[in-house]
Amino acid sequence: MRKTIVLAGMLLFSVSTQAQILDAIKSAVKDNTGIDLNTPVKTTTSTTTPKNTSATSSPINLGSLTSTQISSGLKEALSLGVNEGVKKLGVTDGFLKNEAVKILMPEKLRKVDTTLRSLGLGSLADQGVKLLNRAAEDAVTEAAPIFTKAITSMTITDAKNILLGSDNAATNYLQTKTQSQLFTAFQPKVKASLGKVGADSVWKGIISKYNMLTGQSVTTDLNEYVTTETINGVFKMVAEKESGIRNTPAMRTTSILQKVFGAQDTK
């Protein structure tokens, strides 16, 4: 019992001594640094506030452009694409030697092509494809005024969105809005060209020979097919020109093109 009391006394003395030493240290720190160790230091949690980029997400300044100016710039780019496209396509081999727009055998007649070639009549099949392209090359020369009318009568209510859209946004817009009316206006031109270059008579012979050899009865509307393919070919050329104007300042040859498309350079 006496030993226990002695041990307890020694422990209390040790704790008391440690407390006195700690108080002395705290006092010395406060005197030398001004920091009171008895006062808890508040810790702050560092949070990173995400930058608000909404105000600067679109560095393009279209404030100085009116919808009318933007519409005029887009229409001019489309008109240039049509005129240049028609000029390139409306010559010998303009369609035939341009892989991007070359008119192939109609899908419905691909088996005709395969059968003719298997029977050693590949030259006849080649002649048929060649004349489809010759008809398109002849007919497309009549396309410019039809396309131009569609462009000038086009109302662009969402001009800014089209300007800031994809590289061929204006072309896509025009094609969506005018495909059917262009087809109606252009189909008679293609029909005349099919007869002019002899494509209609050659294809009658091709299909007749195929039907005789296979015992089948195949028909197709070449006029509808070539009309659609010719129009699509022109649109491909227009899209190529639009993309060039959007991405190559040197291709902006007029003040309105420079002003309108210069505004979207940083998009």
mmCIF file of C-alpha atoms in Angstrom:
data_model
loop_
_atom_site.group_PDB
_atom_site.id
_atom_site.type_symbol
_atom_site.label_atom_id
_atom_site.label_comp_id
_atom_site.label_asym_id
_atom_site.label_seq_id
_atom_site.Cartn_x
_atom_site.Cartn_y
_atom_site.Cartn_z
ATOM 1 C CA MET A 1 0.000 0.000 0.000
ATOM 2 C CA ARG A 2 2.787 2.410 0.857
ATOM 3 C CA LYS A 3 4.543 1.541 -2.417
ATOM 4 C CA THR A 4 1.376 2.344 -4.382
ATOM 5 C CA ILE A 5 1.040 5.752 -2.721
ATOM 6 C CA VAL A 6 4.677 6.567 -3.507
ATOM 7 C CA LEU A 7 4.238 5.604 -7.197
ATOM 8 C CA ALA A 8 1.113 7.723 -7.468
ATOM 9 C CA GLY A 9 2.908 10.685 -6.000
ATOM 10 C CA MET A 10 5.769 10.342 -8.393
ATOM 11 C CA LEU A 11 3.356 10.198 -11.357
ATOM 12 C CA LEU A 12 1.536 13.320 -10.285
ATOM 13 C CA PHE A 13 4.851 15.105 -9.871
ATOM 14 C CA SER A 14 5.927 14.025 -13.357
ATOM 15 C CA VAL A 15 2.682 15.225 -14.979
ATOM 16 C CA SER A 16 2.903 18.510 -13.103
ATOM 17 C CA THR A 17 6.505 18.996 -14.160
ATOM 18 C CA GLN A 18 5.648 18.290 -17.853
ATOM 19 C CA ALA A 19 2.783 20.785 -17.711
ATOM 20 C CA GLN A 20 5.111 23.462 -16.320
ATOM 21 C CA ILE A 21 7.678 22.779 -19.028
ATOM 22 C CA LEU A 22 4.966 22.955 -21.767
ATOM 23 C CA ASP A 23 3.664 26.246 -20.373
ATOM 24 C CA ALA A 24 7.203 27.637 -20.426
ATOM 25 C CA ILE A 25 7.623 26.611 -24.092
ATOM 26 C CA LYS A 26 4.298 28.194 -25.085
ATOM 27 C CA SER A 27 5.242 31.418 -23.284
ATOM 28 C CA ALA A 28 8.629 31.558 -25.027
ATOM 29 C CA VAL A 29 7.018 31.008 -28.464
ATOM 30 C CA LYS A 30 4.489 33.759 -27.858
ATOM 31 C CA ASP A 31 7.176 36.205 -26.688
ATOM 32 C CA ASN A 32 9.377 35.558 -29.741
ATOM 33 C CA THR A 33 6.812 35.054 -32.529
ATOM 34 C CA GLY A 34 3.574 36.483 -31.248
ATOM 35 C CA ILE A 35 1.892 33.126 -31.854
ATOM 36 C CA ASP A 36 -0.335 31.969 -29.024
ATOM 37 C CA LEU A 37 -0.214 28.179 -28.965
ATOM 38 C CA ASN A 38 -3.171 28.130 -26.612
ATOM 39 C CA THR A 39 -5.385 29.502 -29.379
ATOM 40 C CA PRO A 40 -6.420 26.837 -31.958
ATOM 41 C CA VAL A 41 -5.332 27.679 -35.499
ATOM 42 C CA LYS A 42 -8.230 27.665 -37.935
ATOM 43 C CA THR A 43 -7.567 25.641 -41.032
ATOM 44 C CA THR A 44 -9.141 26.626 -44.344
ATOM 45 C CA THR A 45 -10.035 24.168 -47.029
ATOM 46 C CA SER A 46 -8.674 25.220 -50.379
ATOM 47 C CA THR A 47 -11.304 24.870 -53.057
ATOM 48 C CA THR A 48 -10.754 25.547 -56.687
ATOM 49 C CA THR A 49 -13.632 27.429 -58.184
ATOM 50 C CA PRO A 50 -14.119 26.426 -61.782
ATOM 51 C CA LYS A 51 -13.668 29.291 -64.142
ATOM 52 C CA ASN A 52 -16.798 30.577 -65.690
ATOM 53 C CA THR A 53 -16.091 30.233 -69.370
ATOM 54 C CA SER A 54 -19.616 30.826 -70.534
ATOM 55 C CA ALA A 55 -18.875 34.429 -71.272
ATOM 56 C CA THR A 56 -15.851 33.561 -73.347
ATOM 57 C CA SER A 57 -16.859 30.195 -74.795
ATOM 58 C CA SER A 58 -17.468 31.794 -78.182
ATOM 59 C CA PRO A 59 -14.733 34.276 -79.080
ATOM 60 C CA ILE A 60 -16.474 35.018 -82.366
ATOM 61 C CA ASN A 61 -17.822 38.520 -82.587
ATOM 62 C CA LEU A 62 -20.753 38.693 -84.960
ATOM 63 C CA GLY A 63 -22.118 41.812 -83.370
ATOM 64 C CA SER A 64 -21.076 43.976 -86.295
ATOM 65 C CA LEU A 65 -22.806 41.708 -88.836
ATOM 66 C CA THR A 66 -26.494 41.805 -89.622
ATOM 67 C CA SER A 67 -28.481 38.745 -90.619
ATOM 68 C CA THR A 68 -28.809 40.283 -94.065
ATOM 69 C CA GLN A 69 -25.027 40.559 -94.430
ATOM 70 C CA ILE A 70 -24.498 37.010 -93.231
ATOM 71 C CA SER A 71 -27.189 35.753 -95.595
ATOM 72 C CA SER A 72 -25.602 37.659 -98.492
ATOM 73 C CA GLY A 73 -22.176 36.203 -97.710
ATOM 74 C CA LEU A 74 -23.504 32.660 -97.563
ATOM 75 C CA LYS A 75 -25.442 33.062 -100.792
ATOM 76 C CA GLU A 76 -22.409 34.471 -102.556
ATOM 77 C CA ALA A 77 -20.293 31.537 -101.420
ATOM 78 C CA LEU A 78 -22.955 29.126 -102.694
ATOM 79 C CA SER A 79 -23.252 30.959 -106.030
ATOM 80 C CA LEU A 80 -19.496 30.809 -106.521
ATOM 81 C CA GLY A 81 -19.575 27.098 -105.744
ATOM 82 C CA VAL A 82 -22.343 26.476 -108.265
ATOM 83 C CA ASN A 83 -20.756 28.485 -111.070
ATOM 84 C CA GLU A 84 -17.301 26.999 -110.583
ATOM 85 C CA GLY A 85 -18.715 23.516 -110.076
ATOM 86 C CA VAL A 86 -20.800 23.660 -113.244
ATOM 87 C CA LYS A 87 -17.793 24.946 -115.171
ATOM 88 C CA LYS A 88 -15.652 22.007 -114.005
ATOM 89 C CA LEU A 89 -18.340 19.378 -114.478
ATOM 90 C CA GLY A 90 -19.729 20.625 -117.799
ATOM 91 C CA VAL A 91 -16.755 19.502 -119.896
ATOM 92 C CA THR A 92 -15.713 16.184 -121.383
ATOM 93 C CA ASP A 93 -14.819 13.824 -118.524
ATOM 94 C CA GLY A 94 -15.980 16.413 -115.961
ATOM 95 C CA PHE A 95 -18.032 13.666 -114.318
ATOM 96 C CA LEU A 96 -16.409 10.560 -115.755
ATOM 97 C CA LYS A 97 -12.860 11.301 -114.564
ATOM 98 C CA ASN A 98 -13.825 12.868 -111.236
ATOM 99 C CA GLU A 99 -14.108 10.009 -108.733
ATOM 100 C CA ALA A 100 -15.986 12.204 -106.270
ATOM 101 C CA VAL A 101 -18.946 12.665 -108.627
ATOM 102 C CA LYS A 102 -18.577 9.935 -111.265
ATOM 103 C CA ILE A 103 -21.925 8.304 -112.021
ATOM 104 C CA LEU A 104 -21.696 4.538 -111.667
ATOM 105 C CA MET A 105 -24.028 1.817 -112.832
ATOM 106 C CA PRO A 106 -27.376 2.197 -111.053
ATOM 107 C CA GLU A 107 -27.509 -0.096 -108.040
ATOM 108 C CA LYS A 108 -30.518 -1.847 -109.467
ATOM 109 C CA LEU A 109 -28.454 -2.721 -112.552
ATOM 110 C CA ARG A 110 -25.219 -3.811 -110.854
ATOM 111 C CA LYS A 111 -26.122 -7.422 -111.616
ATOM 112 C CA VAL A 112 -26.439 -6.416 -115.276
ATOM 113 C CA ASP A 113 -22.896 -5.064 -115.166
ATOM 114 C CA THR A 114 -21.576 -8.236 -113.511
ATOM 115 C CA THR A 115 -23.364 -10.513 -115.974
ATOM 116 C CA LEU A 116 -22.197 -8.609 -119.055
ATOM 117 C CA ARG A 117 -18.589 -8.683 -117.898
ATOM 118 C CA SER A 118 -18.771 -12.395 -117.106
ATOM 119 C CA LEU A 119 -19.933 -12.980 -120.687
ATOM 120 C CA GLY A 120 -17.097 -10.940 -122.180
ATOM 121 C CA LEU A 121 -19.284 -7.891 -122.795
ATOM 122 C CA GLY A 122 -17.403 -5.561 -120.448
ATOM 123 C CA SER A 123 -16.953 -2.958 -123.192
ATOM 124 C CA LEU A 124 -20.715 -2.671 -123.544
ATOM 125 C CA ALA A 125 -21.057 -2.115 -119.792
ATOM 126 C CA ASP A 126 -18.286 0.496 -119.873
ATOM 127 C CA GLN A 127 -19.993 2.268 -122.760
ATOM 128 C CA GLY A 128 -23.236 2.394 -120.791
ATOM 129 C CA VAL A 129 -21.528 4.007 -117.763
ATOM 130 C CA LYS A 130 -19.605 6.399 -119.988
ATOM 131 C CA LEU A 131 -22.775 7.664 -121.664
ATOM 132 C CA LEU A 132 -24.502 8.228 -118.317
ATOM 133 C CA ASN A 133 -21.645 10.559 -117.402
ATOM 134 C CA ARG A 134 -21.681 12.192 -120.843
ATOM 135 C CA ALA A 135 -25.369 12.967 -120.357
ATOM 136 C CA ALA A 136 -24.628 14.534 -116.973
ATOM 137 C CA GLU A 137 -21.758 16.585 -118.432
ATOM 138 C CA ASP A 138 -24.075 17.883 -121.147
ATOM 139 C CA ALA A 139 -27.061 18.574 -118.895
ATOM 140 C CA VAL A 140 -25.145 20.248 -116.071
ATOM 141 C CA THR A 141 -24.352 23.244 -118.282
ATOM 142 C CA GLU A 142 -28.039 24.151 -117.910
ATOM 143 C CA ALA A 143 -27.902 23.849 -114.138
ATOM 144 C CA ALA A 144 -26.376 27.191 -113.128
ATOM 145 C CA PRO A 145 -29.478 29.412 -113.549
ATOM 146 C CA ILE A 146 -31.683 26.794 -111.852
ATOM 147 C CA PHE A 147 -29.363 26.601 -108.856
ATOM 148 C CA THR A 148 -28.882 30.369 -108.765
ATOM 149 C CA LYS A 149 -32.641 30.920 -108.613
ATOM 150 C CA ALA A 150 -32.886 28.479 -105.724
ATOM 151 C CA ILE A 151 -30.069 30.276 -103.894
ATOM 152 C CA THR A 152 -31.353 33.822 -104.356
ATOM 153 C CA SER A 153 -34.887 32.918 -103.325
ATOM 154 C CA MET A 154 -33.659 31.168 -100.201
ATOM 155 C CA THR A 155 -34.578 32.804 -96.903
ATOM 156 C CA ILE A 156 -32.055 32.106 -94.168
ATOM 157 C CA THR A 157 -33.709 32.819 -90.846
ATOM 158 C CA ASP A 158 -30.968 31.077 -88.900
ATOM 159 C CA ALA A 159 -28.080 32.639 -90.823
ATOM 160 C CA LYS A 160 -25.744 32.923 -87.832
ATOM 161 C CA ASN A 161 -26.148 29.252 -86.921
ATOM 162 C CA ILE A 162 -25.352 28.249 -90.495
ATOM 163 C CA LEU A 163 -22.307 30.515 -90.570
ATOM 164 C CA LEU A 164 -20.977 28.982 -87.358
ATOM 165 C CA GLY A 165 -21.879 25.456 -88.437
ATOM 166 C CA SER A 166 -19.879 22.758 -90.196
ATOM 167 C CA ASP A 167 -17.708 23.378 -93.245
ATOM 168 C CA ASN A 168 -20.634 22.682 -95.582
ATOM 169 C CA ALA A 169 -23.544 23.846 -93.423
ATOM 170 C CA ALA A 170 -24.857 26.301 -96.037
ATOM 171 C CA THR A 171 -24.665 23.670 -98.789
ATOM 172 C CA ASN A 172 -26.527 21.155 -96.638
ATOM 173 C CA TYR A 173 -29.172 23.771 -95.852
ATOM 174 C CA LEU A 174 -29.624 24.589 -99.541
ATOM 175 C CA GLN A 175 -29.804 20.930 -100.537
ATOM 176 C CA THR A 176 -32.399 20.160 -97.888
ATOM 177 C CA LYS A 177 -34.574 23.098 -98.879
ATOM 178 C CA THR A 178 -34.308 22.904 -102.678
ATOM 179 C CA GLN A 179 -33.598 19.287 -103.721
ATOM 180 C CA SER A 180 -37.140 18.544 -104.891
ATOM 181 C CA GLN A 181 -37.635 21.774 -106.841
ATOM 182 C CA LEU A 182 -34.210 21.422 -108.435
ATOM 183 C CA PHE A 183 -35.084 17.872 -109.499
ATOM 184 C CA THR A 184 -38.345 18.986 -111.104
ATOM 185 C CA ALA A 185 -36.672 21.836 -112.971
ATOM 186 C CA PHE A 186 -33.597 19.862 -114.031
ATOM 187 C CA GLN A 187 -35.122 16.533 -115.071
ATOM 188 C CA PRO A 188 -36.180 17.695 -118.578
ATOM 189 C CA LYS A 189 -32.592 18.872 -119.212
ATOM 190 C CA VAL A 190 -31.219 15.460 -118.319
ATOM 191 C CA LYS A 191 -33.796 13.658 -120.457
ATOM 192 C CA ALA A 192 -32.792 15.748 -123.448
ATOM 193 C CA SER A 193 -29.101 15.058 -122.800
ATOM 194 C CA LEU A 194 -29.646 11.288 -122.500
ATOM 195 C CA GLY A 195 -31.121 11.382 -126.001
ATOM 196 C CA LYS A 196 -28.509 13.784 -127.318
ATOM 197 C CA VAL A 197 -25.524 11.591 -126.400
ATOM 198 C CA GLY A 198 -27.309 8.365 -127.305
ATOM 199 C CA ALA A 199 -27.385 7.012 -123.780
ATOM 200 C CA ASP A 200 -31.047 6.085 -123.920
ATOM 201 C CA SER A 201 -30.714 3.894 -127.024
ATOM 202 C CA VAL A 202 -27.498 2.259 -125.759
ATOM 203 C CA TRP A 203 -29.117 1.410 -122.466
ATOM 204 C CA LYS A 204 -32.157 -0.045 -124.172
ATOM 205 C CA GLY A 205 -29.766 -2.339 -125.998
ATOM 206 C CA ILE A 206 -27.892 -3.237 -122.804
ATOM 207 C CA ILE A 207 -31.021 -4.108 -120.848
ATOM 208 C CA SER A 208 -32.548 -5.946 -123.799
ATOM 209 C CA LYS A 209 -29.423 -8.088 -124.219
ATOM 210 C CA TYR A 210 -29.295 -8.818 -120.470
ATOM 211 C CA ASN A 211 -32.945 -9.825 -120.381
ATOM 212 C CA MET A 212 -32.461 -12.072 -123.417
ATOM 213 C CA LEU A 213 -29.385 -13.762 -121.944
ATOM 214 C CA THR A 214 -30.840 -14.290 -118.476
ATOM 215 C CA GLY A 215 -34.535 -14.680 -119.214
ATOM 216 C CA GLN A 216 -35.261 -11.867 -116.734
ATOM 217 C CA SER A 217 -37.112 -8.606 -117.123
ATOM 218 C CA VAL A 218 -35.151 -5.648 -115.772
ATOM 219 C CA THR A 219 -36.175 -2.017 -116.148
ATOM 220 C CA THR A 220 -34.974 1.248 -114.632
ATOM 221 C CA ASP A 221 -35.656 4.952 -114.923
ATOM 222 C CA LEU A 222 -32.332 6.319 -116.137
ATOM 223 C CA ASN A 223 -33.683 9.843 -116.333
ATOM 224 C CA GLU A 224 -34.543 9.932 -112.628
ATOM 225 C CA TYR A 225 -31.250 8.297 -111.681
ATOM 226 C CA VAL A 226 -28.997 10.575 -113.749
ATOM 227 C CA THR A 227 -30.939 13.679 -112.665
ATOM 228 C CA THR A 228 -30.424 12.827 -108.991
ATOM 229 C CA GLU A 229 -26.755 11.973 -109.477
ATOM 230 C CA THR A 230 -26.077 15.139 -111.485
ATOM 231 C CA ILE A 231 -27.665 17.356 -108.834
ATOM 232 C CA ASN A 232 -25.734 15.567 -106.092
ATOM 233 C CA GLY A 233 -22.544 16.073 -108.085
ATOM 234 C CA VAL A 234 -23.088 19.811 -108.245
ATOM 235 C CA PHE A 235 -23.784 19.940 -104.511
ATOM 236 C CA LYS A 236 -20.510 18.115 -103.818
ATOM 237 C CA MET A 237 -18.658 20.782 -105.777
ATOM 238 C CA VAL A 238 -20.538 23.547 -103.939
ATOM 239 C CA ALA A 239 -19.667 21.982 -100.573
ATOM 240 C CA GLU A 240 -16.007 21.828 -101.596
ATOM 241 C CA LYS A 241 -16.034 25.532 -102.491
ATOM 242 C CA GLU A 242 -17.840 26.498 -99.280
ATOM 243 C CA SER A 243 -15.286 24.600 -97.206
ATOM 244 C CA GLY A 244 -12.465 26.347 -99.052
ATOM 245 C CA ILE A 245 -13.916 29.794 -98.428
ATOM 246 C CA ARG A 246 -14.449 29.018 -94.756
ATOM 247 C CA ASN A 247 -10.920 27.741 -94.189
ATOM 248 C CA THR A 248 -8.795 29.652 -96.696
ATOM 249 C CA PRO A 249 -8.890 33.464 -96.467
ATOM 250 C CA ALA A 250 -7.270 33.753 -99.908
ATOM 251 C CA MET A 251 -10.408 32.229 -101.463
ATOM 252 C CA ARG A 252 -12.549 35.093 -100.151
ATOM 253 C CA THR A 253 -12.390 37.180 -103.275
ATOM 254 C CA THR A 254 -15.023 39.794 -102.411
ATOM 255 C CA SER A 255 -15.488 42.213 -99.541
ATOM 256 C CA ILE A 256 -18.667 40.535 -98.299
ATOM 257 C CA LEU A 257 -16.954 37.136 -98.196
ATOM 258 C CA GLN A 258 -14.012 38.629 -96.315
ATOM 259 C CA LYS A 259 -16.269 40.381 -93.819
ATOM 260 C CA VAL A 260 -18.679 37.513 -93.156
ATOM 261 C CA PHE A 261 -16.306 34.559 -93.146
ATOM 262 C CA GLY A 262 -13.566 36.516 -91.436
ATOM 263 C CA ALA A 263 -15.868 36.679 -88.402
ATOM 264 C CA GLN A 264 -15.905 32.874 -88.071
ATOM 265 C CA ASP A 265 -12.150 32.310 -88.405
ATOM 266 C CA THR A 266 -11.705 31.730 -84.666
ATOM 267 C CA LYS A 267 -14.584 29.317 -84.180
#
